[in-house]
CSV table of C-alpha atoms in Angstrom, one decimal:
chain,number,residue,atom,x,y,z
N,1,MET,CA,10.0,-57.5,-167.9
N,2,ASN,CA,11.6,-60.9,-166.9
N,3,ILE,CA,10.2,-62.8,-163.9
N,4,PRO,CA,12.5,-64.7,-161.5
N,5,ILE,CA,12.0,-68.3,-161.5
N,6,THR,CA,11.0,-69.8,-158.1
N,7,SER,CA,11.6,-73.3,-157.1
N,8,LYS,CA,8.8,-75.2,-155.7
N,9,THR,CA,9.0,-76.5,-152.2
N,10,ASN,CA,8.8,-80.1,-151.7
N,11,THR,CA,5.9,-81.1,-149.4
N,12,THR,CA,6.2,-84.0,-147.0
N,13,ALA,CA,4.2,-87.2,-147.9
N,14,GLY,CA,1.1,-87.9,-146.1
N,15,VAL,CA,0.6,-84.0,-145.1
N,16,ASN,CA,-2.4,-82.2,-146.7
N,17,SER,CA,-1.2,-78.9,-148.2
N,18,ASP,CA,-4.6,-77.3,-148.1
N,19,ALA,CA,-4.9,-77.8,-144.3
N,20,ASN,CA,-1.3,-76.7,-143.6
N,21,PRO,CA,-0.1,-74.2,-146.0
N,22,THR,CA,3.4,-73.2,-145.9
N,23,ALA,CA,4.4,-69.5,-145.4
N,24,GLY,CA,5.2,-69.0,-149.1
N,25,ASP,CA,2.0,-70.2,-150.3
N,26,CYS,CA,-1.2,-68.4,-151.1
N,27,SER,CA,-3.5,-68.7,-148.4
N,28,HIS,CA,-6.5,-69.1,-150.7
N,29,CYS,CA,-5.4,-71.2,-153.7
N,30,ARG,CA,-2.0,-72.5,-152.3
N,31,SER,CA,-0.1,-70.9,-155.2
N,32,LYS,CA,3.9,-71.4,-155.0
N,33,GLU,CA,4.8,-68.0,-156.7
N,34,THR,CA,6.0,-66.4,-153.4
N,35,TRP,CA,7.0,-63.0,-155.3
N,36,LEU,CA,3.4,-62.5,-156.4
N,37,LEU,CA,1.7,-62.6,-152.9
N,38,HIS,CA,0.1,-59.5,-151.6
N,39,HIS,CA,-0.5,-58.7,-148.0
N,40,VAL,CA,-4.4,-58.3,-147.6
N,41,ARG,CA,-6.8,-57.7,-144.7
N,42,LEU,CA,-9.9,-59.7,-145.7
N,43,ARG,CA,-12.8,-60.0,-143.2
N,44,GLY,CA,-10.6,-58.9,-140.3
N,45,ILE,CA,-8.1,-61.6,-141.1
N,46,TYR,CA,-4.5,-60.8,-142.4
N,47,ARG,CA,-3.8,-63.1,-145.3
N,48,ARG,CA,-1.2,-63.3,-148.0
N,49,LEU,CA,-2.9,-63.8,-151.5
N,50,CYS,CA,-1.7,-64.1,-155.2
N,51,THR,CA,-2.7,-61.7,-157.8
N,52,CYS,CA,-5.5,-63.8,-159.1
N,53,CYS,CA,-7.0,-64.4,-155.6
N,54,VAL,CA,-6.8,-60.6,-154.8
N,55,LEU,CA,-8.9,-59.8,-157.8
N,56,ARG,CA,-11.4,-62.8,-157.3
N,57,LEU,CA,-11.9,-61.7,-153.6
N,58,HIS,CA,-12.5,-58.1,-154.4
N,59,PRO,CA,-14.7,-58.2,-157.4
N,60,ALA,CA,-16.4,-54.8,-156.7
N,61,SER,CA,-13.2,-52.9,-156.5
N,62,PHE,CA,-12.0,-52.8,-160.2
N,63,CYS,CA,-13.4,-53.3,-163.8
N,64,PRO,CA,-12.8,-56.7,-164.9
N,65,LEU,CA,-12.1,-55.7,-168.4
N,66,CYS,CA,-10.0,-52.6,-168.2
N,67,PHE,CA,-8.7,-53.2,-164.6
N,68,THR,CA,-9.4,-49.8,-163.5
N,69,PHE,CA,-9.3,-49.6,-159.6
N,70,TYR,CA,-12.3,-48.0,-158.2
N,71,ASP,CA,-10.5,-45.9,-155.4
N,72,THR,CA,-13.5,-44.4,-153.7
N,73,THR,CA,-16.9,-45.5,-155.3
N,74,PRO,CA,-17.6,-47.4,-158.4
N,75,PRO,CA,-18.9,-45.5,-161.7
N,76,PRO,CA,-22.5,-44.3,-161.6
N,77,PRO,CA,-25.2,-46.6,-162.7
N,78,SER,CA,-25.6,-45.0,-166.0
N,79,LYS,CA,-21.9,-45.8,-166.9
N,80,ARG,CA,-21.7,-49.3,-165.5
N,81,LEU,CA,-23.1,-52.7,-166.0
N,82,SER,CA,-23.6,-55.1,-162.8
N,83,CYS,CA,-22.8,-58.6,-163.2
N,84,SER,CA,-25.8,-60.9,-162.5
N,85,ASN,CA,-23.6,-63.5,-160.9
N,86,CYS,CA,-21.3,-61.5,-158.5
N,87,SER,CA,-21.0,-57.8,-157.2
N,88,SER,CA,-18.6,-56.8,-160.0
N,89,PHE,CA,-19.1,-53.5,-161.9
N,90,THR,CA,-18.0,-53.2,-165.5
N,91,HIS,CA,-17.7,-50.0,-167.6
N,92,SER,CA,-20.5,-49.6,-170.2
N,93,HIS,CA,-17.7,-48.6,-172.8
N,94,CYS,CA,-15.7,-51.7,-171.8
N,95,ALA,CA,-18.4,-54.3,-172.2
N,96,PRO,CA,-19.2,-55.9,-175.6
N,97,SER,CA,-21.9,-54.1,-177.4
N,98,GLN,CA,-24.0,-57.2,-177.9
N,99,SER,CA,-24.3,-58.1,-174.3
N,100,PRO,CA,-27.7,-57.4,-172.9
N,101,SER,CA,-27.6,-55.4,-169.6
N,102,PHE,CA,-30.1,-57.6,-167.6
N,103,ALA,CA,-28.1,-60.8,-168.2
N,104,PHE,CA,-24.6,-59.5,-168.2
N,105,LEU,CA,-21.8,-61.8,-166.8
N,106,CYS,CA,-18.3,-60.5,-165.9
N,107,PRO,CA,-15.4,-62.5,-167.6
N,108,PRO,CA,-14.6,-64.5,-164.6
N,109,CYS,CA,-18.2,-65.6,-164.2
N,110,ALA,CA,-18.6,-66.3,-167.9
N,111,ASP,CA,-15.7,-68.5,-168.2
N,112,PRO,CA,-14.9,-71.1,-165.4
N,113,ASN,CA,-11.3,-71.4,-166.6
N,114,PHE,CA,-10.7,-67.7,-166.6
N,115,SER,CA,-7.4,-66.5,-165.0
N,116,PHE,CA,-6.4,-62.9,-164.4
N,117,PHE,CA,-2.7,-63.4,-164.2
N,118,HIS,CA,-1.3,-66.4,-166.2
N,119,LEU,CA,2.5,-67.2,-166.5
N,120,ASP,CA,4.0,-69.6,-168.8
N,121,LYS,CA,5.9,-72.6,-167.3
N,122,THR,CA,8.9,-71.9,-169.4
N,123,ASN,CA,12.1,-71.0,-167.8
N,124,ASN,CA,12.0,-67.4,-169.7
N,125,ARG,CA,8.7,-65.9,-168.5
N,126,THR,CA,8.0,-62.2,-169.1
N,127,ILE,CA,5.1,-59.8,-168.1
N,128,ASP,CA,3.5,-57.8,-170.8
N,129,LYS,CA,1.5,-54.6,-170.5
N,130,LYS,CA,-1.8,-56.3,-169.8
N,131,MET,CA,-0.3,-58.4,-167.1
N,132,ALA,CA,1.5,-55.4,-165.6
N,133,THR,CA,-1.9,-53.6,-165.4
N,134,VAL,CA,-3.5,-56.5,-163.9
N,135,LEU,CA,-0.6,-56.8,-161.3
N,136,LEU,CA,-0.9,-52.9,-160.6
N,137,CYS,CA,-4.7,-53.3,-160.0
N,138,ALA,CA,-4.2,-56.0,-157.4
N,139,ALA,CA,-1.5,-54.0,-155.6
N,140,LYS,CA,-3.5,-51.1,-155.5
N,141,ILE,CA,-6.4,-53.3,-153.9
N,142,ALA,CA,-3.9,-54.6,-151.4
N,143,ALA,CA,-2.7,-51.3,-150.5
N,144,CYS,CA,-6.1,-50.0,-150.0
N,145,SER,CA,-7.0,-52.8,-147.8
N,146,MET,CA,-3.9,-52.4,-145.6
N,147,ALA,CA,-4.6,-48.7,-145.2
N,148,LYS,CA,-8.0,-49.4,-143.9
N,149,ALA,CA,-6.3,-52.2,-141.6
N,150,VAL,CA,-4.1,-49.4,-140.4
N,151,VAL,CA,-7.0,-47.2,-139.4
N,152,VAL,CA,-8.8,-50.2,-137.7
N,153,ALA,CA,-5.5,-51.1,-135.8
N,154,ARG,CA,-5.0,-47.5,-134.7
N,155,ALA,CA,-8.6,-47.3,-133.4
N,156,GLU,CA,-8.0,-50.7,-131.7
N,157,ALA,CA,-4.9,-49.5,-130.0
N,158,GLU,CA,-6.6,-46.3,-128.7
N,159,ARG,CA,-9.4,-48.2,-127.4
N,160,ARG,CA,-7.1,-50.7,-125.5
N,161,VAL,CA,-5.1,-47.7,-124.1
N,162,ARG,CA,-8.2,-46.2,-122.7
N,163,GLU,CA,-9.3,-49.6,-121.3
N,164,ALA,CA,-5.8,-50.0,-119.9
N,165,ALA,CA,-6.0,-46.4,-118.3
N,166,VAL,CA,-9.4,-47.2,-116.7
N,167,CYS,CA,-8.1,-50.6,-115.5
N,168,ARG,CA,-5.0,-49.0,-113.9
N,169,LYS,CA,-7.1,-46.3,-112.3
N,170,ARG,CA,-9.4,-49.1,-110.8
N,171,ALA,CA,-6.2,-51.1,-109.7
N,172,ARG,CA,-4.9,-48.0,-108.0
N,173,GLU,CA,-8.2,-47.4,-106.1
N,174,ALA,CA,-8.3,-51.0,-105.0
N,175,LEU,CA,-4.9,-50.8,-103.7
N,176,GLU,CA,-5.5,-47.6,-101.8
N,177,ASN,CA,-8.7,-49.1,-100.3
N,178,VAL,CA,-6.9,-52.3,-99.1
N,179,ALA,CA,-4.1,-50.1,-97.6
N,180,LEU,CA,-6.8,-48.1,-95.8
N,181,VAL,CA,-8.6,-51.3,-94.6
N,182,ALA,CA,-5.3,-52.7,-93.4
N,183,LYS,CA,-4.4,-49.5,-91.6
N,184,ARG,CA,-7.8,-49.7,-89.8
N,185,LYS,CA,-7.3,-53.3,-88.8
N,186,GLU,CA,-3.9,-52.4,-87.5
N,187,VAL,CA,-5.2,-49.5,-85.3
N,188,GLU,CA,-8.1,-51.6,-84.0
N,189,SER,CA,-5.7,-54.4,-83.0
N,190,VAL,CA,-3.4,-52.0,-81.2
N,191,GLU,CA,-6.4,-50.6,-79.2
N,192,VAL,CA,-7.7,-54.1,-78.3
N,193,SER,CA,-4.2,-55.2,-77.1
N,194,GLY,CA,-3.7,-51.9,-75.2
N,195,SER,CA,-7.0,-52.2,-73.5
N,196,GLY,CA,-6.2,-55.9,-72.5
N,197,ASN,CA,-2.7,-55.1,-71.2
N,198,LEU,CA,-4.3,-52.2,-69.1
N,199,GLY,CA,-6.8,-54.5,-67.6
N,200,LYS,CA,-4.1,-57.1,-66.8
N,201,ARG,CA,-1.9,-54.4,-65.1
N,202,GLU,CA,-4.9,-53.2,-62.9
N,203,ARG,CA,-5.5,-56.9,-62.0
N,204,ASP,CA,-1.9,-57.2,-60.9
N,205,GLY,CA,-1.9,-54.0,-59.0
N,206,ILE,CA,-5.0,-55.2,-56.9
N,207,ASP,CA,-3.2,-58.5,-56.2
N,208,GLY,CA,-0.4,-56.6,-54.6
N,209,THR,CA,2.2,-55.9,-57.4
N,210,VAL,CA,2.5,-52.3,-58.1
N,211,ILE,CA,2.9,-51.7,-61.9
N,212,ILE,CA,4.2,-48.0,-62.6
N,213,GLY,CA,2.9,-48.1,-66.1
N,214,SER,CA,-0.6,-48.0,-65.0
N,215,PRO,CA,-2.3,-44.6,-64.9
N,216,LYS,CA,-4.4,-45.6,-61.7
N,217,ASN,CA,-1.2,-47.0,-60.0
N,218,VAL,CA,0.5,-43.7,-60.6
N,219,GLU,CA,-2.4,-41.8,-59.0
N,220,ARG,CA,-2.4,-44.3,-56.2
N,221,ILE,CA,1.4,-43.8,-55.5
N,222,ALA,CA,1.0,-40.0,-55.9
N,223,SER,CA,-2.0,-39.9,-53.4
N,224,THR,CA,0.0,-42.1,-50.9
N,225,GLU,CA,3.1,-39.8,-51.3
N,226,ILE,CA,0.9,-36.8,-50.5
N,227,GLY,CA,-0.7,-38.6,-47.7
N,228,LYS,CA,2.5,-39.2,-46.1
N,229,ASN,CA,3.8,-35.7,-46.6
N,230,ASN,CA,0.7,-34.5,-45.0
N,231,GLY,CA,1.2,-36.9,-42.0
N,232,ILE,CA,4.7,-35.7,-41.4
N,233,ALA,CA,3.5,-32.1,-41.6
N,234,ASN,CA,0.8,-32.8,-39.2
N,235,ASN,CA,3.2,-34.6,-36.8
N,236,ASN,CA,5.5,-31.6,-36.9
N,237,SER,CA,2.7,-29.1,-36.3
N,238,SER,CA,1.8,-31.3,-33.2
N,239,VAL,CA,5.3,-31.2,-31.9
N,240,HIS,CA,5.5,-27.5,-32.3
N,241,LEU,CA,2.3,-27.0,-30.7
N,242,GLN,CA,3.3,-29.3,-27.6
N,243,LYS,CA,6.4,-27.3,-27.4
N,244,GLY,CA,4.7,-24.1,-27.4
N,245,LEU,CA,2.2,-25.4,-24.6
N,246,ASP,CA,5.1,-26.6,-22.7
N,247,ASN,CA,6.8,-23.0,-22.9
N,248,GLY,CA,3.6,-21.4,-21.7
N,249,ASN,CA,3.4,-23.6,-18.7
N,250,ASN,CA,6.8,-22.7,-17.8
N,251,THR,CA,6.1,-19.1,-18.1
N,252,GLU,CA,3.2,-19.3,-15.8
N,253,LYS,CA,5.2,-21.2,-13.2
N,254,LYS,CA,8.0,-18.6,-13.0
N,255,PRO,CA,6.0,-15.9,-11.1
N,256,SER,CA,4.7,-18.6,-8.7
N,257,SER,CA,8.5,-19.4,-7.9
N,258,GLN,CA,9.3,-15.7,-7.5
N,259,SER,CA,6.4,-15.3,-5.0
N,260,ASN,CA,7.8,-17.8,-2.9
N,261,VAL,CA,11.1,-15.8,-2.5
N,262,SER,CA,11.5,-14.7,1.0
N,263,VAL,CA,12.1,-11.0,1.7
N,264,LYS,CA,14.7,-10.1,4.3
N,265,PRO,CA,13.8,-7.7,7.1
N,266,GLU,CA,16.7,-5.8,6.5
N,267,GLY,CA,15.6,-4.9,3.3
N,268,VAL,CA,12.2,-3.7,4.3
N,269,ASN,CA,13.5,-1.7,7.2
N,270,SER,CA,16.0,-0.1,5.0
N,271,LEU,CA,13.3,1.3,2.7
N,272,PRO,CA,12.6,5.1,3.2
N,273,ARG,CA,9.3,5.8,4.8
N,274,ASN,CA,7.3,8.7,4.4
N,275,PRO,CA,6.5,10.9,7.4
C-alpha cells in the first residue's frame, strides 16, 4: 500500500509550534502527517491525534503486541498480563514466556524509543500488514471514542432543550405577570383621574358653573325642572279654583237680582182667584 507524500508546512520564525499548533498537526506530538490524524474525544476535549498518540493515550483499549481492540471489556485476569508501569493489558499468549507476571512491562514502557507506527522518510513509503493492523486498531479506538462522544452530545442537547423549555415557561409567566401588573396600574390611574375630575366638576358646580356631565348636577337640574313643573301646575290649579269661586259668587248674586224685579199690578190682578 503506497502512502501519499505530504509536504511539511513552513513555520514562521519566532513562533513556538508547541504553543500554537496548526490545524494539520497532531495536538499531542505535533506530527505533520495530516492524513494519519484521528478525531478523538479525550477527557471531554475533541482532539486530532496521530496513530501513535491515539494508542499511547488509550493503553487499556488494546493489546500492545497483537493490537487487538478491546471493544467492551479487556480479557479476564487469567488470560492477561498487566503492565506494572501503565494500565495496559497484554494477552498471556502474546507475552514472551520468560517474562515474569509481577514485573511485566509492555513494549512502549520497556523501550523509550518505541514507536507504534513508523514510516520511512523515503519518497516511496508503503504500509505492511503489521502497520495496517496498528492503523486499524487506532481507527477503532477513535471510532469508539466518537461514538461515546455522540451519546454525550445527545444527552447534553436533550438537557439543554429541557432547560430551554423551563426558561421559556418562566419567561412567559414573567411576561404575563408584567402585563397583569401594568393593567392593574392602568385601571388604578383611570379611577384616580376619574375621581379627581368628579371633585373638580362638583366644585365648579358650587361656584355657579353648571356642568351637565356631573351626576349631582344632573339630579339638581332634574329636581329644578320638576319643581318648575309643580309650580306651574299649582298656579294653574289656583287660577281654576279662583275662577270657580268667581262663578259661584255670580250664581249666588243672580237670585238676589231677580228678587229685586218689580211685579206689575196687572199681572197680579189677572191671576185667577179661587172662590
